[in-house]
């Protein structure tokens, strides 16, 4: 069901606090949750941790530093044990999808509320989706228990995002919007957020490339990322997210870069099957065609454009195509293993989508 006369839309019960300096509101947000001793889960950013310890004192029961991409089961178990030992009554996750993902793994078991402070554009903070990896297998699921109760977006925290992560992370967020526009559960409300998300992310990030210190552009891009996270959290995704999941999880490639490289090629594959979505994407990017517009944006952001550049082995393309087609998923254009092998080869070479 996907027109303006009849549709379903489900909003998620969380609170967003947005703005430069909003990290300073952390104490009052902890008050709202009734938290006295939280476990802080954070990527290794010493200056930030020192600052928070000074500001929050005893309200931080402990700091857990070991977040790793895709939440390995052993790390989740360690964090869960630490939360129990220090009798945490809340979880504060500061970082990208990895730190927030780890907090979700703890919340899944304990039910503790999460305050998320995202420092990338990945979008996990706005979703009830969790993932835990045991061996080479990543198990994922949806549970409202893991949806952060409060999300504090402070664009100044994205200031030191490394160049290698910045553009790729933004393209990761744009991918949520692109697939949200043609997802099975797409609806006029989520589509409004998706189109606006692409526009804000693209405009904001182009501005950041011109002037990395400009906080207005930083705010614009992070607002786009917030919208993208909402889209990811409320409508299902399609082929692009499936392929990214397979390449990231089974071939140990960097999550955001995989999204950035695949996106123009998946858009090209789906172009004729989702013309309305493509028109909205092209319009938001100010481009003639969506696939080329996405590719050009990746080039502007200096993101790698070839799987070959990020450590994928050509010999693994067959296996990747096999894994991606092992189970059925929704996509506006049906596909088989040969289609996916061809798509992956174009992404491996980094050819512009034609
Ligand atoms: N569950 C969901 O809804 C969801 C959504 C999106 C992504 N994810 C997951 O998130 C993970 C990827 O997250 P990511 O792309 O945000 O990367 P990440 O969290 O793995 O961060 C990458 C690296 O950058 C560092 N970093 C993060 N922000 C920084 C900043 N502002 N300045 C300096 N360094 C910074 C981190 O400490 C880390 O070393 C994957 O495991 C993915 O599956 C989950």
mmCIF file of C-alpha atoms in Angstrom, residues 22-337:
data_model
loop_
_atom_site.group_PDB
_atom_site.id
_atom_site.type_symbol
_atom_site.label_atom_id
_atom_site.label_comp_id
_atom_site.label_asym_id
_atom_site.label_seq_id
_atom_site.Cartn_x
_atom_site.Cartn_y
_atom_site.Cartn_z
ATOM 1 C CA UNK A 22 23.121 19.819 23.150
ATOM 2 C CA UNK A 23 25.570 17.408 24.831
ATOM 3 C CA UNK A 24 25.382 19.818 27.742
ATOM 4 C CA UNK A 25 21.773 18.790 28.224
ATOM 5 C CA UNK A 26 22.817 15.261 29.126
ATOM 6 C CA UNK A 27 22.364 15.764 32.908
ATOM 7 C CA UNK A 28 18.778 16.970 32.539
ATOM 8 C CA UNK A 29 17.975 14.153 30.117
ATOM 9 C CA UNK A 30 19.325 11.664 32.674
ATOM 10 C CA UNK A 31 17.077 13.366 35.260
ATOM 11 C CA UNK A 32 14.066 12.822 33.015
ATOM 12 C CA UNK A 33 14.893 9.118 32.946
ATOM 13 C CA UNK A 34 15.522 9.060 36.701
ATOM 14 C CA UNK A 35 19.090 7.831 36.170
ATOM 15 C CA UNK A 36 21.713 8.231 38.901
ATOM 16 C CA UNK A 37 24.436 5.875 37.664
ATOM 17 C CA UNK A 38 24.802 5.199 33.984
ATOM 18 C CA UNK A 39 27.221 2.999 32.096
ATOM 19 C CA UNK A 40 28.976 5.086 29.431
ATOM 20 C CA UNK A 41 29.791 3.216 26.217
ATOM 21 C CA UNK A 42 32.037 5.251 23.999
ATOM 22 C CA UNK A 43 34.605 4.954 21.195
ATOM 23 C CA UNK A 44 38.130 5.774 22.347
ATOM 24 C CA UNK A 45 37.990 9.574 22.442
ATOM 25 C CA UNK A 46 39.882 10.556 25.522
ATOM 26 C CA UNK A 47 39.177 14.295 25.557
ATOM 27 C CA UNK A 48 35.442 13.700 25.303
ATOM 28 C CA UNK A 49 35.448 11.105 28.071
ATOM 29 C CA UNK A 50 37.443 13.395 30.385
ATOM 30 C CA UNK A 51 35.013 16.236 29.705
ATOM 31 C CA UNK A 52 31.982 14.049 30.435
ATOM 32 C CA UNK A 53 33.489 12.622 33.605
ATOM 33 C CA UNK A 54 34.061 16.133 34.830
ATOM 34 C CA UNK A 55 30.545 17.217 33.955
ATOM 35 C CA UNK A 56 28.668 14.145 35.195
ATOM 36 C CA UNK A 57 30.897 12.961 38.032
ATOM 37 C CA UNK A 58 29.345 10.066 39.918
ATOM 38 C CA UNK A 59 26.437 9.821 37.555
ATOM 39 C CA UNK A 60 28.789 7.827 35.315
ATOM 40 C CA UNK A 61 29.126 4.517 37.128
ATOM 41 C CA UNK A 62 31.702 3.175 34.650
ATOM 42 C CA UNK A 63 33.164 3.694 31.206
ATOM 43 C CA UNK A 64 33.197 0.864 28.660
ATOM 44 C CA UNK A 65 35.565 1.499 25.773
ATOM 45 C CA UNK A 66 35.622 -1.656 23.671
ATOM 46 C CA UNK A 67 32.949 -1.076 21.026
ATOM 47 C CA UNK A 68 33.733 -2.988 17.817
ATOM 48 C CA UNK A 69 31.921 -2.959 14.473
ATOM 49 C CA UNK A 70 29.000 -5.434 14.164
ATOM 50 C CA UNK A 71 28.873 -6.103 17.957
ATOM 51 C CA UNK A 72 30.767 -9.361 18.498
ATOM 52 C CA UNK A 73 28.917 -11.612 20.952
ATOM 53 C CA UNK A 74 31.890 -11.756 23.352
ATOM 54 C CA UNK A 75 32.041 -7.947 23.559
ATOM 55 C CA UNK A 76 28.287 -7.782 24.145
ATOM 56 C CA UNK A 77 28.638 -10.290 26.990
ATOM 57 C CA UNK A 78 31.455 -8.247 28.554
ATOM 58 C CA UNK A 79 29.407 -5.041 28.386
ATOM 59 C CA UNK A 80 26.321 -6.796 29.801
ATOM 60 C CA UNK A 81 28.365 -8.115 32.719
ATOM 61 C CA UNK A 82 29.855 -4.665 33.353
ATOM 62 C CA UNK A 83 26.396 -3.060 33.386
ATOM 63 C CA UNK A 84 25.294 -5.581 36.001
ATOM 64 C CA UNK A 85 28.430 -5.225 38.139
ATOM 65 C CA UNK A 86 28.179 -1.444 38.348
ATOM 66 C CA UNK A 87 24.387 -1.572 38.802
ATOM 67 C CA UNK A 88 23.833 0.760 35.898
ATOM 68 C CA UNK A 89 20.348 2.248 35.677
ATOM 69 C CA UNK A 90 20.847 3.648 32.165
ATOM 70 C CA UNK A 91 23.215 3.389 29.201
ATOM 71 C CA UNK A 92 24.815 6.377 27.525
ATOM 72 C CA UNK A 93 26.199 5.542 24.075
ATOM 73 C CA UNK A 94 28.429 8.131 22.439
ATOM 74 C CA UNK A 95 29.851 7.295 19.041
ATOM 75 C CA UNK A 96 28.842 5.752 15.749
ATOM 76 C CA UNK A 97 26.719 2.722 15.014
ATOM 77 C CA UNK A 98 29.215 0.474 16.816
ATOM 78 C CA UNK A 99 28.954 2.146 20.250
ATOM 79 C CA UNK A 100 25.185 2.518 19.896
ATOM 80 C CA UNK A 101 24.900 -1.088 18.679
ATOM 81 C CA UNK A 102 26.743 -2.280 21.775
ATOM 82 C CA UNK A 103 24.373 -0.327 24.044
ATOM 83 C CA UNK A 104 21.473 -1.965 22.208
ATOM 84 C CA UNK A 105 22.919 -5.416 22.905
ATOM 85 C CA UNK A 106 23.011 -4.568 26.628
ATOM 86 C CA UNK A 107 19.497 -3.085 26.552
ATOM 87 C CA UNK A 108 18.119 -6.131 24.749
ATOM 88 C CA UNK A 109 18.968 -8.278 27.760
ATOM 89 C CA UNK A 110 18.585 -5.799 30.618
ATOM 90 C CA UNK A 111 15.855 -3.445 29.382
ATOM 91 C CA UNK A 112 17.981 -0.463 30.504
ATOM 92 C CA UNK A 113 17.087 2.817 28.780
ATOM 93 C CA UNK A 114 19.605 4.214 26.269
ATOM 94 C CA UNK A 115 20.597 7.826 25.766
ATOM 95 C CA UNK A 116 22.334 7.919 22.377
ATOM 96 C CA UNK A 117 24.704 10.658 21.255
ATOM 97 C CA UNK A 118 25.572 9.866 17.630
ATOM 98 C CA UNK A 119 28.865 11.121 16.212
ATOM 99 C CA UNK A 120 28.443 9.670 12.702
ATOM 100 C CA UNK A 121 25.528 9.639 10.244
ATOM 101 C CA UNK A 122 24.804 5.882 10.488
ATOM 102 C CA UNK A 123 21.288 6.286 11.933
ATOM 103 C CA UNK A 124 21.211 3.410 14.432
ATOM 104 C CA UNK A 125 20.160 5.828 17.191
ATOM 105 C CA UNK A 126 16.694 6.199 15.631
ATOM 106 C CA UNK A 127 15.919 2.515 15.127
ATOM 107 C CA UNK A 128 14.695 -0.442 17.204
ATOM 108 C CA UNK A 129 17.045 -2.681 15.168
ATOM 109 C CA UNK A 130 19.785 -4.621 16.973
ATOM 110 C CA UNK A 131 22.560 -6.821 15.623
ATOM 111 C CA UNK A 132 24.976 -9.224 17.338
ATOM 112 C CA UNK A 133 27.660 -11.236 15.529
ATOM 113 C CA UNK A 134 28.577 -14.731 16.673
ATOM 114 C CA UNK A 135 31.338 -16.314 14.582
ATOM 115 C CA UNK A 136 30.775 -15.027 11.034
ATOM 116 C CA UNK A 137 27.004 -14.833 11.420
ATOM 117 C CA UNK A 138 25.286 -11.570 12.292
ATOM 118 C CA UNK A 139 21.891 -12.033 13.883
ATOM 119 C CA UNK A 140 19.573 -9.026 13.722
ATOM 120 C CA UNK A 141 16.138 -8.263 15.074
ATOM 121 C CA UNK A 142 13.707 -5.514 16.017
ATOM 122 C CA UNK A 143 12.731 -4.778 19.615
ATOM 123 C CA UNK A 144 11.405 -1.519 21.051
ATOM 124 C CA UNK A 145 13.517 -2.195 24.170
ATOM 125 C CA UNK A 146 16.641 -1.205 22.220
ATOM 126 C CA UNK A 147 15.247 1.995 20.703
ATOM 127 C CA UNK A 148 17.137 4.819 22.466
ATOM 128 C CA UNK A 149 14.720 6.730 24.705
ATOM 129 C CA UNK A 150 16.576 9.977 24.053
ATOM 130 C CA UNK A 151 18.810 10.978 21.147
ATOM 131 C CA UNK A 152 21.053 13.986 21.597
ATOM 132 C CA UNK A 153 22.353 15.322 18.295
ATOM 133 C CA UNK A 154 25.225 17.718 18.837
ATOM 134 C CA UNK A 155 26.683 18.591 15.402
ATOM 135 C CA UNK A 156 29.909 19.865 16.970
ATOM 136 C CA UNK A 157 30.731 16.230 17.837
ATOM 137 C CA UNK A 158 31.017 15.411 14.116
ATOM 138 C CA UNK A 159 33.769 18.006 13.706
ATOM 139 C CA UNK A 160 36.614 15.521 14.067
ATOM 140 C CA UNK A 161 35.038 12.703 12.084
ATOM 141 C CA UNK A 162 37.956 11.403 9.983
ATOM 142 C CA UNK A 163 37.806 12.136 6.256
ATOM 143 C CA UNK A 164 37.783 8.390 5.572
ATOM 144 C CA UNK A 165 34.518 8.037 7.539
ATOM 145 C CA UNK A 166 32.724 11.350 6.897
ATOM 146 C CA UNK A 167 31.634 10.946 3.249
ATOM 147 C CA UNK A 168 31.020 7.218 3.492
ATOM 148 C CA UNK A 169 28.885 7.677 6.606
ATOM 149 C CA UNK A 170 26.826 10.352 4.846
ATOM 150 C CA UNK A 171 26.289 8.070 1.846
ATOM 151 C CA UNK A 172 25.236 5.345 4.306
ATOM 152 C CA UNK A 173 22.523 7.699 5.595
ATOM 153 C CA UNK A 174 21.481 8.658 2.065
ATOM 154 C CA UNK A 175 21.114 4.930 1.323
ATOM 155 C CA UNK A 176 18.449 4.671 4.065
ATOM 156 C CA UNK A 177 16.497 7.464 2.343
ATOM 157 C CA UNK A 178 16.950 6.048 -1.169
ATOM 158 C CA UNK A 179 15.662 2.609 -0.188
ATOM 159 C CA UNK A 180 13.012 4.164 2.056
ATOM 160 C CA UNK A 181 11.517 5.799 -1.037
ATOM 161 C CA UNK A 182 10.857 2.456 -2.739
ATOM 162 C CA UNK A 183 10.558 0.180 0.323
ATOM 163 C CA UNK A 184 7.584 -2.136 0.628
ATOM 164 C CA UNK A 185 6.234 -0.083 3.543
ATOM 165 C CA UNK A 186 7.009 3.313 1.977
ATOM 166 C CA UNK A 187 4.277 5.856 2.671
ATOM 167 C CA UNK A 188 3.829 9.578 2.017
ATOM 168 C CA UNK A 189 5.078 10.586 5.478
ATOM 169 C CA UNK A 190 8.275 8.527 5.430
ATOM 170 C CA UNK A 191 8.855 9.563 1.805
ATOM 171 C CA UNK A 192 8.687 13.220 2.830
ATOM 172 C CA UNK A 193 11.395 12.552 5.419
ATOM 173 C CA UNK A 194 13.449 10.514 2.967
ATOM 174 C CA UNK A 195 13.503 13.127 0.216
ATOM 175 C CA UNK A 196 14.270 15.905 2.696
ATOM 176 C CA UNK A 197 16.935 13.709 4.315
ATOM 177 C CA UNK A 198 18.761 13.288 0.997
ATOM 178 C CA UNK A 199 18.559 17.025 0.287
ATOM 179 C CA UNK A 200 19.857 18.051 3.728
ATOM 180 C CA UNK A 201 22.635 15.469 3.775
ATOM 181 C CA UNK A 202 23.819 16.294 0.255
ATOM 182 C CA UNK A 203 23.679 20.068 0.725
ATOM 183 C CA UNK A 204 25.210 19.908 4.209
ATOM 184 C CA UNK A 205 28.053 17.611 3.203
ATOM 185 C CA UNK A 206 28.882 19.602 0.068
ATOM 186 C CA UNK A 207 29.111 22.628 2.371
ATOM 187 C CA UNK A 208 31.367 20.747 4.799
ATOM 188 C CA UNK A 209 33.715 19.803 1.935
ATOM 189 C CA UNK A 210 33.999 23.512 1.104
ATOM 190 C CA UNK A 211 34.384 24.583 4.743
ATOM 191 C CA UNK A 212 34.937 21.764 7.255
ATOM 192 C CA UNK A 213 34.671 24.138 10.241
ATOM 193 C CA UNK A 214 31.217 25.505 9.365
ATOM 194 C CA UNK A 215 28.746 24.394 12.047
ATOM 195 C CA UNK A 216 25.671 25.341 9.991
ATOM 196 C CA UNK A 217 26.618 22.804 7.351
ATOM 197 C CA UNK A 218 27.414 20.285 10.090
ATOM 198 C CA UNK A 219 23.932 20.864 11.550
ATOM 199 C CA UNK A 220 22.258 20.538 8.176
ATOM 200 C CA UNK A 221 23.995 17.230 7.441
ATOM 201 C CA UNK A 222 23.196 15.811 10.862
ATOM 202 C CA UNK A 223 19.573 16.861 10.612
ATOM 203 C CA UNK A 224 19.488 14.918 7.325
ATOM 204 C CA UNK A 225 21.021 11.947 9.136
ATOM 205 C CA UNK A 226 18.327 12.164 11.814
ATOM 206 C CA UNK A 227 15.623 12.006 9.122
ATOM 207 C CA UNK A 228 17.442 9.112 7.448
ATOM 208 C CA UNK A 229 17.533 7.219 10.752
ATOM 209 C CA UNK A 230 13.783 7.763 11.167
ATOM 210 C CA UNK A 231 13.184 6.339 7.700
ATOM 211 C CA UNK A 232 15.411 3.336 8.447
ATOM 212 C CA UNK A 233 13.545 2.749 11.701
ATOM 213 C CA UNK A 234 10.042 2.915 10.288
ATOM 214 C CA UNK A 235 10.001 1.318 6.801
ATOM 215 C CA UNK A 236 11.828 -1.815 5.683
ATOM 216 C CA UNK A 237 14.761 -1.641 3.321
ATOM 217 C CA UNK A 238 15.540 -3.583 0.114
ATOM 218 C CA UNK A 239 18.333 -4.952 -2.103
ATOM 219 C CA UNK A 240 20.943 -2.322 -1.250
ATOM 220 C CA UNK A 241 20.840 -2.987 2.495
ATOM 221 C CA UNK A 242 20.835 -6.734 1.907
ATOM 222 C CA UNK A 243 23.962 -6.512 -0.274
ATOM 223 C CA UNK A 244 25.707 -4.166 2.168
ATOM 224 C CA UNK A 245 24.889 -6.515 5.037
ATOM 225 C CA UNK A 246 26.351 -9.476 3.138
ATOM 226 C CA UNK A 247 29.548 -7.686 2.078
ATOM 227 C CA UNK A 248 30.140 -6.046 5.472
ATOM 228 C CA UNK A 249 29.280 -9.107 7.554
ATOM 229 C CA UNK A 250 30.712 -11.990 5.522
ATOM 230 C CA UNK A 251 33.750 -10.309 3.934
ATOM 231 C CA UNK A 252 34.673 -7.992 6.799
ATOM 232 C CA UNK A 253 34.564 -4.789 4.745
ATOM 233 C CA UNK A 254 33.981 -1.344 6.306
ATOM 234 C CA UNK A 255 30.231 -0.817 6.762
ATOM 235 C CA UNK A 256 29.852 2.793 5.600
ATOM 236 C CA UNK A 257 32.235 2.499 2.618
ATOM 237 C CA UNK A 258 30.374 -0.570 1.317
ATOM 238 C CA UNK A 259 27.122 1.428 1.381
ATOM 239 C CA UNK A 260 28.741 4.346 -0.426
ATOM 240 C CA UNK A 261 30.176 2.188 -3.208
ATOM 241 C CA UNK A 262 27.112 0.036 -3.857
ATOM 242 C CA UNK A 263 24.440 2.723 -3.721
ATOM 243 C CA UNK A 264 24.734 4.212 -7.264
ATOM 244 C CA UNK A 265 24.798 0.703 -8.754
ATOM 245 C CA UNK A 266 21.730 -0.489 -6.857
ATOM 246 C CA UNK A 267 19.928 2.733 -7.803
ATOM 247 C CA UNK A 268 20.822 2.052 -11.436
ATOM 248 C CA UNK A 269 19.523 -1.520 -11.135
ATOM 249 C CA UNK A 270 16.230 -0.336 -9.620
ATOM 250 C CA UNK A 271 15.827 2.820 -11.723
ATOM 251 C CA UNK A 272 13.166 1.620 -14.173
ATOM 252 C CA UNK A 273 11.207 -0.225 -11.472
ATOM 253 C CA UNK A 274 10.957 2.783 -9.139
ATOM 254 C CA UNK A 275 10.619 5.880 -11.361
ATOM 255 C CA UNK A 276 8.851 8.061 -8.744
ATOM 256 C CA UNK A 277 11.523 7.376 -6.142
ATOM 257 C CA UNK A 278 14.269 8.108 -8.686
ATOM 258 C CA UNK A 279 12.659 11.423 -9.632
ATOM 259 C CA UNK A 280 12.611 12.463 -5.945
ATOM 260 C CA UNK A 281 16.234 11.389 -5.422
ATOM 261 C CA UNK A 282 17.410 13.249 -8.534
ATOM 262 C CA UNK A 283 15.499 16.358 -7.464
ATOM 263 C CA UNK A 284 16.967 16.254 -3.931
ATOM 264 C CA UNK A 285 20.475 15.882 -5.359
ATOM 265 C CA UNK A 286 19.893 18.510 -8.032
ATOM 266 C CA UNK A 287 20.925 15.941 -10.648
ATOM 267 C CA UNK A 288 19.534 14.771 -13.994
ATOM 268 C CA UNK A 289 19.482 11.101 -12.999
ATOM 269 C CA UNK A 290 19.507 9.566 -9.516
ATOM 270 C CA UNK A 291 22.244 6.907 -10.062
ATOM 271 C CA UNK A 292 24.672 9.362 -11.655
ATOM 272 C CA UNK A 293 23.807 12.014 -9.037
ATOM 273 C CA UNK A 294 24.670 9.549 -6.246
ATOM 274 C CA UNK A 295 27.925 8.590 -7.959
ATOM 275 C CA UNK A 296 28.891 12.245 -8.475
ATOM 276 C CA UNK A 297 28.141 13.023 -4.822
ATOM 277 C CA UNK A 298 30.404 10.146 -3.722
ATOM 278 C CA UNK A 299 33.184 11.570 -5.911
ATOM 279 C CA UNK A 300 32.679 15.064 -4.426
ATOM 280 C CA UNK A 301 32.901 13.557 -0.939
ATOM 281 C CA UNK A 302 36.094 11.689 -1.913
ATOM 282 C CA UNK A 303 34.555 8.371 -0.979
ATOM 283 C CA UNK A 304 36.037 5.211 -2.546
ATOM 284 C CA UNK A 305 33.967 4.216 -5.581
ATOM 285 C CA UNK A 306 35.245 0.649 -6.156
ATOM 286 C CA UNK A 307 34.975 -2.472 -3.976
ATOM 287 C CA UNK A 308 38.462 -3.241 -5.290
ATOM 288 C CA UNK A 309 39.731 -0.162 -3.363
ATOM 289 C CA UNK A 310 38.480 -1.369 0.036
ATOM 290 C CA UNK A 311 39.849 -4.904 0.068
ATOM 291 C CA UNK A 312 37.164 -6.989 -1.671
ATOM 292 C CA UNK A 313 38.672 -9.898 -3.622
ATOM 293 C CA UNK A 314 37.327 -10.452 -7.117
ATOM 294 C CA UNK A 315 37.284 -14.194 -6.432
ATOM 295 C CA UNK A 316 34.678 -13.576 -3.701
ATOM 296 C CA UNK A 317 32.090 -11.920 -5.983
ATOM 297 C CA UNK A 318 30.456 -15.254 -6.870
ATOM 298 C CA UNK A 319 30.106 -16.206 -3.210
ATOM 299 C CA UNK A 320 28.713 -12.745 -2.368
ATOM 300 C CA UNK A 321 26.089 -13.060 -5.118
ATOM 301 C CA UNK A 322 25.189 -16.499 -3.813
ATOM 302 C CA UNK A 323 24.773 -15.264 -0.225
ATOM 303 C CA UNK A 324 22.737 -12.232 -1.293
ATOM 304 C CA UNK A 325 20.261 -14.386 -3.175
ATOM 305 C CA UNK A 326 20.024 -17.198 -0.615
ATOM 306 C CA UNK A 327 16.835 -15.821 0.930
ATOM 307 C CA UNK A 328 13.946 -13.811 -0.474
ATOM 308 C CA UNK A 329 13.721 -10.097 0.197
ATOM 309 C CA UNK A 330 11.532 -7.318 -1.128
ATOM 310 C CA UNK A 331 12.948 -5.223 -3.979
ATOM 311 C CA UNK A 332 11.053 -3.173 -6.563
ATOM 312 C CA UNK A 333 12.823 -5.109 -9.334
ATOM 313 C CA UNK A 334 13.103 -8.893 -9.019
ATOM 314 C CA UNK A 335 16.645 -10.212 -9.256
ATOM 315 C CA UNK A 336 18.586 -13.449 -9.627
ATOM 316 C CA UNK A 337 22.136 -14.448 -8.879
#
